[in-house]
Amino acid sequence: MATLEKQKGTPTPLNEGGVSGAPKNATMNPEKRILPRFWIVKKEEGDFFKDSPFAIYQQLFGFVGETKMIRKIKEGLLVETASAAQASRLESIKKLGQTPVTVTPHDKLNQSRGVITCRDLLNCTVEEIVEGMSSQNVIEARRIKTRRNGTLEDTASLILTFNKLTIPQKVKAGFHSLPVRLYIPDPIRCFKCQAFGHTTLRCNNAAVCACGKQPHEDVPCNTPFTCVNCKGDHSSRSKNCPTYKTEKAIQEIKTRENLPYHEAKKKVVIATPAQGVSYAETTTSTAKQSAGLYKEVASQLLPLVKEIVQRELEALRSVVMPPPRSRMIETPVVELKSVPIEKRKQSDRTPSPLGEESDSSQSSQKGKRGWPKGKPRKIHKVQDTDVDVNIDVVDQ
């Protein structure tokens, strides 16, 4: 089977006329430089720990203006700029007062890392992936490996490092559109002393095995285990260790909020006041305590509410209601036994006190027109002085 020959670099797209070149609607400019936000200002000799914060602030303010943050760290001054123009001015500084300094971008805070998964990328090298995604601010790629049958094998997931503070939602890998997940690294653990927060190269402590005993190469570890960090009955490599869970929470806050390690650690320590309790366990227990508190308060308030409601109901029952204000018409009560039948009939025909029947009878009589039957008409003659006119006048 013939294989496709790999071409180096990003292929040049065709424009509308079919000629190789940049498209008219191209918006991506790979040559445009993204200025970092976090910078390290370092003295060529010495450090800033004994310098006055007022003097440092005034000198930096004279060059770049008001910055977002200035902090003393081991490497020098950590400065967070507010704009690209401010970062450009800060990068050009050679001296602070009479002290020569070097200004360099921070190697970690200006980057972000995300995870993508695509089995089709197993057919590509890491260098090819970085080169193909360089226009999307990808500067590094690393495969996630897994151990199977004692050997490390590549997985379909890769860790991409972006030259920007936030990861994109998606990246293009050839014709693939891949979602990007935030990568949260594991806590840094020293393989020499088994403590967290530093590596073996910077360790000055005595060597300890993961089982809590003195190093014993080529000899398996014997129980009982003793964790170096929390003094529990498990290995120092265990992910159920409370210290490991706390360090994992520090890494998560550090990654999501883009904070230095010591700043993220302060947040976790404040949220974890009890020793030997992890950050996750603290948040879970806090939610349980809140739910228990709500139940306790509700159980205490319920009898009081019932008592108040019952008292109000009794007060409402004791209130005397006034009689209703309505127009009552008294009618005489007549015993029908003492009235003759003819009078009963006439009384039935008589109008009611309210006058409803009389009104209806009058309206019926008014509605009738014409001369009553059986009644003769009388004719009167009236003479006018000027004109003799015979007018019939009817006497009713």
Short mmCIF file of C-alpha atoms in Angstrom, two decimals:
data_model
loop_
_atom_site.label_atom_id
_atom_site.label_comp_id
_atom_site.label_asym_id
_atom_site.label_seq_id
_atom_site.Cartn_x
_atom_site.Cartn_y
_atom_site.Cartn_z
CA MET A 1 0.00 0.00 0.00
CA ALA A 2 1.35 3.36 -0.94
CA THR A 3 1.97 5.79 1.88
CA LEU A 4 1.51 9.53 1.73
CA GLU A 5 4.72 11.52 1.72
CA LYS A 6 4.83 13.97 4.62
CA GLN A 7 5.55 17.56 3.76
CA LYS A 8 7.29 19.87 6.17
CA GLY A 9 5.58 23.03 7.29
CA THR A 10 2.00 24.16 6.93
CA PRO A 11 0.63 23.78 3.38
CA THR A 12 -0.16 27.04 1.61
CA PRO A 13 -3.90 27.28 0.82
CA LEU A 14 -5.28 28.22 -2.58
CA ASN A 15 -7.14 31.45 -3.08
CA GLU A 16 -10.29 31.93 -5.11
CA GLY A 17 -8.40 32.00 -8.42
CA GLY A 18 -6.79 28.62 -7.73
CA VAL A 19 -3.31 30.11 -7.31
CA SER A 20 -1.22 29.19 -4.31
CA GLY A 21 -1.14 32.01 -1.78
CA ALA A 22 -2.82 33.43 1.30
CA PRO A 23 -6.62 33.66 1.14
CA LYS A 24 -8.24 37.05 1.05
CA ASN A 25 -10.07 36.53 4.35
CA ALA A 26 -7.01 35.32 6.26
CA THR A 27 -6.96 36.73 9.80
CA MET A 28 -4.23 34.66 11.43
CA ASN A 29 -0.76 36.22 11.53
CA PRO A 30 1.81 33.69 12.80
CA GLU A 31 4.58 36.30 12.84
CA LYS A 32 2.71 38.53 15.29
CA ARG A 33 4.39 38.30 18.68
CA ILE A 34 2.32 37.83 21.81
CA LEU A 35 3.89 39.80 24.65
CA PRO A 36 3.84 37.96 28.00
CA ARG A 37 2.03 39.33 31.03
CA PHE A 38 4.31 38.05 33.81
CA TRP A 39 7.97 39.13 33.94
CA ILE A 40 11.00 38.52 36.15
CA VAL A 41 13.19 41.53 36.96
CA LYS A 42 16.49 40.16 38.28
CA LYS A 43 19.60 41.90 39.56
CA GLU A 44 22.86 40.92 37.95
CA GLU A 45 24.34 40.79 41.46
CA GLY A 46 22.37 40.19 44.64
CA ASP A 47 18.61 40.26 45.22
CA PHE A 48 15.79 42.66 46.13
CA PHE A 49 14.94 41.32 49.59
CA LYS A 50 16.73 44.15 51.45
CA ASP A 51 15.56 46.92 49.09
CA SER A 52 12.83 49.36 50.11
CA PRO A 53 9.42 48.62 48.54
CA PHE A 54 8.84 52.38 48.14
CA ALA A 55 12.05 52.81 46.13
CA ILE A 56 11.26 49.77 43.93
CA TYR A 57 7.72 51.03 43.26
CA GLN A 58 8.85 54.56 42.35
CA GLN A 59 11.57 53.31 40.00
CA LEU A 60 9.25 50.91 38.16
CA PHE A 61 6.43 53.47 38.09
CA GLY A 62 8.75 55.94 36.38
CA PHE A 63 9.40 53.45 33.56
CA VAL A 64 6.07 51.69 32.97
CA GLY A 65 3.43 53.35 35.16
CA GLU A 66 0.96 51.51 37.40
CA THR A 67 1.29 47.70 37.17
CA LYS A 68 -1.13 45.03 38.31
CA MET A 69 1.26 43.33 40.72
CA ILE A 70 4.84 43.51 42.04
CA ARG A 71 6.11 40.77 44.34
CA LYS A 72 9.51 39.76 45.70
CA ILE A 73 10.41 36.15 44.94
CA LYS A 74 13.58 34.09 45.02
CA GLU A 75 14.43 34.82 41.38
CA GLY A 76 13.90 38.61 41.74
CA LEU A 77 10.79 40.75 41.21
CA LEU A 78 7.66 39.18 39.75
CA VAL A 79 5.81 41.88 37.79
CA GLU A 80 2.38 41.50 36.20
CA THR A 81 1.79 44.06 33.46
CA ALA A 82 -1.57 45.58 32.57
CA SER A 83 -1.14 45.92 28.78
CA ALA A 84 1.09 44.95 25.87
CA ALA A 85 2.54 48.49 25.68
CA GLN A 86 3.49 48.31 29.35
CA ALA A 87 5.11 44.91 28.81
CA SER A 88 7.12 46.30 25.89
CA ARG A 89 8.42 49.18 28.04
CA LEU A 90 9.26 46.84 30.91
CA GLU A 91 11.22 44.53 28.60
CA SER A 92 13.46 47.42 27.54
CA ILE A 93 14.61 48.26 31.09
CA LYS A 94 18.34 47.80 31.65
CA LYS A 95 18.77 49.58 35.00
CA LEU A 96 16.68 50.33 38.06
CA GLY A 97 18.30 53.42 39.47
CA GLN A 98 22.00 52.58 39.37
CA THR A 99 21.49 48.79 39.55
CA PRO A 100 21.86 46.75 36.33
CA VAL A 101 18.95 44.32 35.86
CA THR A 102 17.76 41.76 33.33
CA VAL A 103 14.08 41.43 32.42
CA THR A 104 12.83 38.06 31.15
CA PRO A 105 9.36 36.50 30.79
CA HIS A 106 8.30 34.06 33.48
CA ASP A 107 8.80 30.55 32.17
CA LYS A 108 5.53 29.07 33.54
CA LEU A 109 2.96 31.75 34.34
CA ASN A 110 2.71 32.96 30.73
CA GLN A 111 1.80 29.51 29.44
CA SER A 112 -1.17 27.19 29.67
CA ARG A 113 -1.51 23.48 29.08
CA GLY A 114 -4.40 21.46 27.74
CA VAL A 115 -5.12 17.84 26.83
CA ILE A 116 -6.41 16.59 23.48
CA THR A 117 -7.30 13.04 22.45
CA CYS A 118 -7.14 11.70 18.90
CA ARG A 119 -6.09 8.19 17.87
CA ASP A 120 -5.21 9.45 14.41
CA LEU A 121 -2.33 11.44 15.92
CA LEU A 122 -0.60 8.19 16.94
CA ASN A 123 0.61 8.11 13.32
CA CYS A 124 2.42 11.46 13.76
CA THR A 125 5.57 12.38 15.63
CA VAL A 126 5.55 14.98 18.39
CA GLU A 127 7.68 17.32 16.26
CA GLU A 128 5.20 17.10 13.39
CA ILE A 129 2.30 17.89 15.73
CA VAL A 130 4.06 20.97 17.13
CA GLU A 131 4.97 22.20 13.65
CA GLY A 132 1.44 21.66 12.34
CA MET A 133 -0.11 23.55 15.29
CA SER A 134 2.49 26.31 15.66
CA SER A 135 0.10 28.87 14.13
CA GLN A 136 -2.31 28.09 17.04
CA ASN A 137 0.27 29.11 19.70
CA VAL A 138 1.34 25.52 20.40
CA ILE A 139 4.99 25.47 21.49
CA GLU A 140 5.28 21.97 22.95
CA ALA A 141 3.54 18.60 22.83
CA ARG A 142 4.02 15.58 25.07
CA ARG A 143 2.34 12.19 24.89
CA ILE A 144 0.62 10.69 27.90
CA LYS A 145 1.95 7.18 28.49
CA THR A 146 0.51 4.24 30.39
CA ARG A 147 2.17 1.15 31.81
CA ARG A 148 0.93 -2.15 30.38
CA ASN A 149 2.57 -5.46 31.17
CA GLY A 150 5.54 -3.65 32.67
CA THR A 151 6.22 -1.45 29.64
CA LEU A 152 5.27 2.15 28.85
CA GLU A 153 3.00 2.60 25.85
CA ASP A 154 1.76 5.75 24.10
CA THR A 155 -1.89 6.71 24.48
CA ALA A 156 -4.10 8.74 22.15
CA SER A 157 -3.90 11.75 24.51
CA LEU A 158 -1.34 14.54 24.29
CA ILE A 159 -0.48 17.46 26.57
CA LEU A 160 -0.17 20.67 24.54
CA THR A 161 1.62 23.76 25.86
CA PHE A 162 0.25 27.07 24.56
CA ASN A 163 2.16 30.33 24.49
CA LYS A 164 -0.81 32.17 26.07
CA LEU A 165 -2.50 32.43 29.44
CA THR A 166 -5.70 30.55 28.55
CA ILE A 167 -6.26 27.42 26.54
CA PRO A 168 -8.51 27.55 23.45
CA GLN A 169 -11.77 25.67 23.34
CA LYS A 170 -10.73 23.73 20.23
CA VAL A 171 -7.66 23.22 18.04
CA LYS A 172 -7.31 22.10 14.45
CA ALA A 173 -5.13 19.06 13.82
CA GLY A 174 -5.21 18.76 10.05
CA PHE A 175 -8.86 18.12 9.22
CA HIS A 176 -9.66 17.19 12.86
CA SER A 177 -11.31 19.70 15.20
CA LEU A 178 -10.38 18.61 18.71
CA PRO A 179 -11.74 19.96 22.03
CA VAL A 180 -9.12 21.01 24.58
CA ARG A 181 -9.39 20.10 28.29
CA LEU A 182 -7.50 21.89 31.04
CA TYR A 183 -4.48 19.92 32.20
CA ILE A 184 -4.00 19.77 35.98
CA PRO A 185 -0.56 18.33 36.77
CA ASP A 186 0.16 15.91 39.59
CA PRO A 187 1.88 17.29 42.70
CA ILE A 188 5.67 17.51 42.55
CA ARG A 189 7.16 14.84 44.82
CA CYS A 190 10.83 14.27 45.57
CA PHE A 191 11.90 10.68 44.93
CA LYS A 192 14.74 11.07 47.42
CA CYS A 193 13.00 12.23 50.62
CA GLN A 194 9.40 11.53 49.39
CA ALA A 195 8.28 15.07 50.36
CA PHE A 196 6.14 17.31 48.16
CA GLY A 197 7.04 20.69 46.71
CA HIS A 198 10.51 20.09 45.27
CA THR A 199 12.46 17.71 43.05
CA THR A 200 15.43 15.46 43.68
CA LEU A 201 17.86 17.97 42.16
CA ARG A 202 17.01 20.56 44.82
CA CYS A 203 16.69 18.17 47.76
CA ASN A 204 19.01 18.53 50.77
CA ASN A 205 17.20 16.00 52.97
CA ALA A 206 18.20 12.45 53.83
CA ALA A 207 17.08 9.66 51.53
CA VAL A 208 13.99 7.72 52.61
CA CYS A 209 12.17 4.83 50.94
CA ALA A 210 8.51 5.19 50.00
CA CYS A 211 7.64 2.65 52.71
CA GLY A 212 9.03 5.00 55.38
CA LYS A 213 12.24 3.07 56.12
CA GLN A 214 15.85 3.54 55.15
CA PRO A 215 16.65 2.96 51.47
CA HIS A 216 16.94 -0.75 50.61
CA GLU A 217 17.69 -1.32 46.94
CA ASP A 218 16.91 -4.69 45.36
CA VAL A 219 14.93 -5.67 48.46
CA PRO A 220 11.11 -5.49 48.49
CA CYS A 221 9.41 -3.26 51.02
CA ASN A 222 8.01 -4.94 54.13
CA THR A 223 4.91 -3.93 56.03
CA PRO A 224 3.91 -1.98 57.96
CA PHE A 225 4.22 1.13 55.79
CA THR A 226 4.58 4.60 57.27
CA CYS A 227 3.89 7.66 55.13
CA VAL A 228 6.64 10.25 55.39
CA ASN A 229 4.19 13.15 54.88
CA CYS A 230 1.13 12.33 57.02
CA LYS A 231 2.52 9.48 59.20
CA GLY A 232 -0.33 7.23 58.07
CA ASP A 233 -0.17 3.46 57.52
CA HIS A 234 0.28 3.64 53.74
CA SER A 235 3.01 4.23 51.20
CA SER A 236 4.23 7.75 50.48
CA ARG A 237 3.16 7.17 46.85
CA SER A 238 -0.49 6.55 47.79
CA LYS A 239 -3.05 8.86 46.16
CA ASN A 240 -5.34 8.38 49.18
CA CYS A 241 -2.86 10.24 51.37
CA PRO A 242 -4.41 13.44 52.85
CA THR A 243 -1.22 15.35 52.07
CA TYR A 244 -1.38 14.22 48.44
CA LYS A 245 -5.02 15.38 48.18
CA THR A 246 -4.09 18.77 49.60
CA GLU A 247 -1.20 19.13 47.14
CA LYS A 248 -3.53 18.11 44.31
CA ALA A 249 -5.97 20.85 45.36
CA ILE A 250 -3.09 23.36 45.36
CA GLN A 251 -2.18 22.36 41.81
CA GLU A 252 -5.80 22.73 40.70
CA ILE A 253 -6.14 26.25 42.12
CA LYS A 254 -2.71 27.18 40.79
CA THR A 255 -3.69 26.03 37.29
CA ARG A 256 -7.23 27.37 37.12
CA GLU A 257 -6.47 30.80 38.64
CA ASN A 258 -2.94 31.08 37.19
CA LEU A 259 -1.34 31.76 40.59
CA PRO A 260 2.13 31.07 41.96
CA TYR A 261 2.46 27.96 44.10
CA HIS A 262 2.70 29.78 47.44
CA GLU A 263 -0.40 31.90 46.67
CA ALA A 264 -2.45 28.82 45.80
CA LYS A 265 -1.16 27.08 48.92
CA LYS A 266 -2.35 29.97 51.10
CA LYS A 267 -5.87 29.59 49.74
CA VAL A 268 -5.93 25.86 50.42
CA VAL A 269 -4.44 26.22 53.92
CA ILE A 270 -7.10 28.79 54.83
CA ALA A 271 -9.80 26.42 53.59
CA THR A 272 -8.19 23.46 55.45
CA PRO A 273 -7.76 24.60 59.07
CA ALA A 274 -7.55 21.13 60.60
CA GLN A 275 -4.34 19.16 60.31
CA GLY A 276 -4.53 15.80 58.61
CA VAL A 277 -7.72 16.71 56.72
CA SER A 278 -7.60 17.17 52.97
CA TYR A 279 -9.08 20.07 51.03
CA ALA A 280 -11.71 17.83 49.41
CA GLU A 281 -12.70 16.32 52.76
CA THR A 282 -12.98 19.80 54.28
CA THR A 283 -15.35 21.05 51.57
CA THR A 284 -17.46 17.88 51.86
CA SER A 285 -17.65 18.07 55.65
CA THR A 286 -18.54 21.78 55.46
CA ALA A 287 -21.52 20.99 53.24
CA LYS A 288 -22.64 18.22 55.62
CA GLN A 289 -22.29 20.52 58.63
CA SER A 290 -24.37 23.19 56.90
CA ALA A 291 -27.12 20.67 56.11
CA GLY A 292 -27.10 19.45 59.72
CA LEU A 293 -27.26 23.01 61.02
CA TYR A 294 -30.29 23.79 58.82
CA LYS A 295 -32.11 20.70 60.12
CA GLU A 296 -31.35 21.61 63.74
CA VAL A 297 -32.57 25.19 63.32
CA ALA A 298 -35.73 24.00 61.53
CA SER A 299 -36.52 21.53 64.33
CA GLN A 300 -36.22 24.34 66.90
CA LEU A 301 -38.30 26.84 64.94
CA LEU A 302 -41.16 24.49 64.05
CA PRO A 303 -42.76 24.34 67.58
CA LEU A 304 -42.49 28.13 67.90
CA VAL A 305 -44.21 28.65 64.56
CA LYS A 306 -47.02 26.27 65.53
CA GLU A 307 -47.52 28.07 68.85
CA ILE A 308 -47.68 31.49 67.18
CA VAL A 309 -50.18 30.29 64.55
CA GLN A 310 -52.43 28.71 67.20
CA ARG A 311 -52.35 31.88 69.31
CA GLU A 312 -53.34 34.03 66.33
CA LEU A 313 -56.22 31.71 65.43
CA GLU A 314 -57.60 31.89 69.00
CA ALA A 315 -57.38 35.68 68.92
CA LEU A 316 -59.34 35.77 65.66
CA ARG A 317 -62.08 33.52 67.10
CA SER A 318 -62.60 35.87 70.08
CA VAL A 319 -63.29 38.88 67.88
CA VAL A 320 -67.11 39.73 67.71
CA MET A 321 -68.14 40.30 64.16
CA PRO A 322 -70.66 43.21 63.57
CA PRO A 323 -74.05 42.37 61.99
CA PRO A 324 -74.22 42.68 58.24
CA ARG A 325 -75.50 46.02 56.93
CA SER A 326 -78.31 45.14 54.50
CA ARG A 327 -81.76 46.72 53.85
CA MET A 328 -84.39 44.40 55.24
CA ILE A 329 -88.12 44.96 54.36
CA GLU A 330 -90.57 43.68 56.88
CA THR A 331 -93.71 42.10 55.43
CA PRO A 332 -96.84 41.28 57.46
CA VAL A 333 -97.34 37.66 58.22
CA VAL A 334 -100.88 36.56 57.38
CA GLU A 335 -102.35 33.23 58.34
CA LEU A 336 -103.89 31.74 55.23
CA LYS A 337 -106.42 29.72 57.19
CA SER A 338 -108.40 32.80 58.33
CA VAL A 339 -108.53 34.43 54.90
CA PRO A 340 -111.28 33.38 52.47
CA ILE A 341 -110.33 31.77 49.22
CA GLU A 342 -111.48 34.74 47.10
CA LYS A 343 -109.35 37.17 49.10
CA ARG A 344 -106.42 34.81 48.77
CA LYS A 345 -106.79 34.97 45.02
CA GLN A 346 -107.02 38.75 45.11
CA SER A 347 -103.99 38.96 47.38
CA ASP A 348 -102.11 36.78 44.95
CA ARG A 349 -102.96 39.26 42.22
CA THR A 350 -101.97 42.30 44.30
CA PRO A 351 -98.54 43.73 43.58
CA SER A 352 -95.68 42.68 45.83
CA PRO A 353 -94.14 45.20 48.23
CA LEU A 354 -91.22 45.57 45.93
CA GLY A 355 -93.52 46.65 43.13
CA GLU A 356 -92.16 44.21 40.60
CA GLU A 357 -95.53 42.79 39.49
CA SER A 358 -97.23 46.21 39.32
CA ASP A 359 -94.52 47.53 37.11
CA SER A 360 -94.88 44.58 34.81
CA SER A 361 -98.72 44.97 34.65
CA GLN A 362 -98.47 48.70 33.90
CA SER A 363 -95.92 48.10 31.23
CA SER A 364 -98.21 45.49 29.68
CA GLN A 365 -101.18 47.93 29.67
CA LYS A 366 -99.09 50.73 28.20
CA GLY A 367 -97.98 48.45 25.48
CA LYS A 368 -101.60 47.93 24.24
CA ARG A 369 -102.80 50.44 21.62
CA GLY A 370 -106.21 51.14 20.04
CA TRP A 371 -109.70 51.81 21.33
CA PRO A 372 -111.08 49.39 23.88
CA LYS A 373 -113.65 47.03 22.58
CA GLY A 374 -117.34 47.82 23.39
CA LYS A 375 -116.80 51.48 24.30
CA PRO A 376 -118.64 54.01 22.00
CA ARG A 377 -116.92 57.04 20.67
CA LYS A 378 -118.36 60.64 21.06
CA ILE A 379 -117.81 63.23 18.34
CA HIS A 380 -117.59 67.00 19.22
CA LYS A 381 -117.63 69.79 16.63
CA VAL A 382 -115.34 72.76 17.21
CA GLN A 383 -115.66 75.93 15.08
CA ASP A 384 -112.70 78.19 14.47
CA THR A 385 -113.20 81.89 13.80
CA ASP A 386 -111.22 81.95 10.59
CA VAL A 387 -111.59 78.50 9.23
CA ASP A 388 -114.33 76.03 9.89
CA VAL A 389 -112.65 72.79 10.78
CA ASN A 390 -114.44 69.72 12.05
CA ILE A 391 -112.29 67.97 14.65
CA ASP A 392 -113.29 64.69 16.12
CA VAL A 393 -112.62 64.66 19.86
CA VAL A 394 -113.00 61.46 21.62
CA ASP A 395 -114.15 61.41 25.17
CA GLN A 396 -112.61 58.57 27.01
#
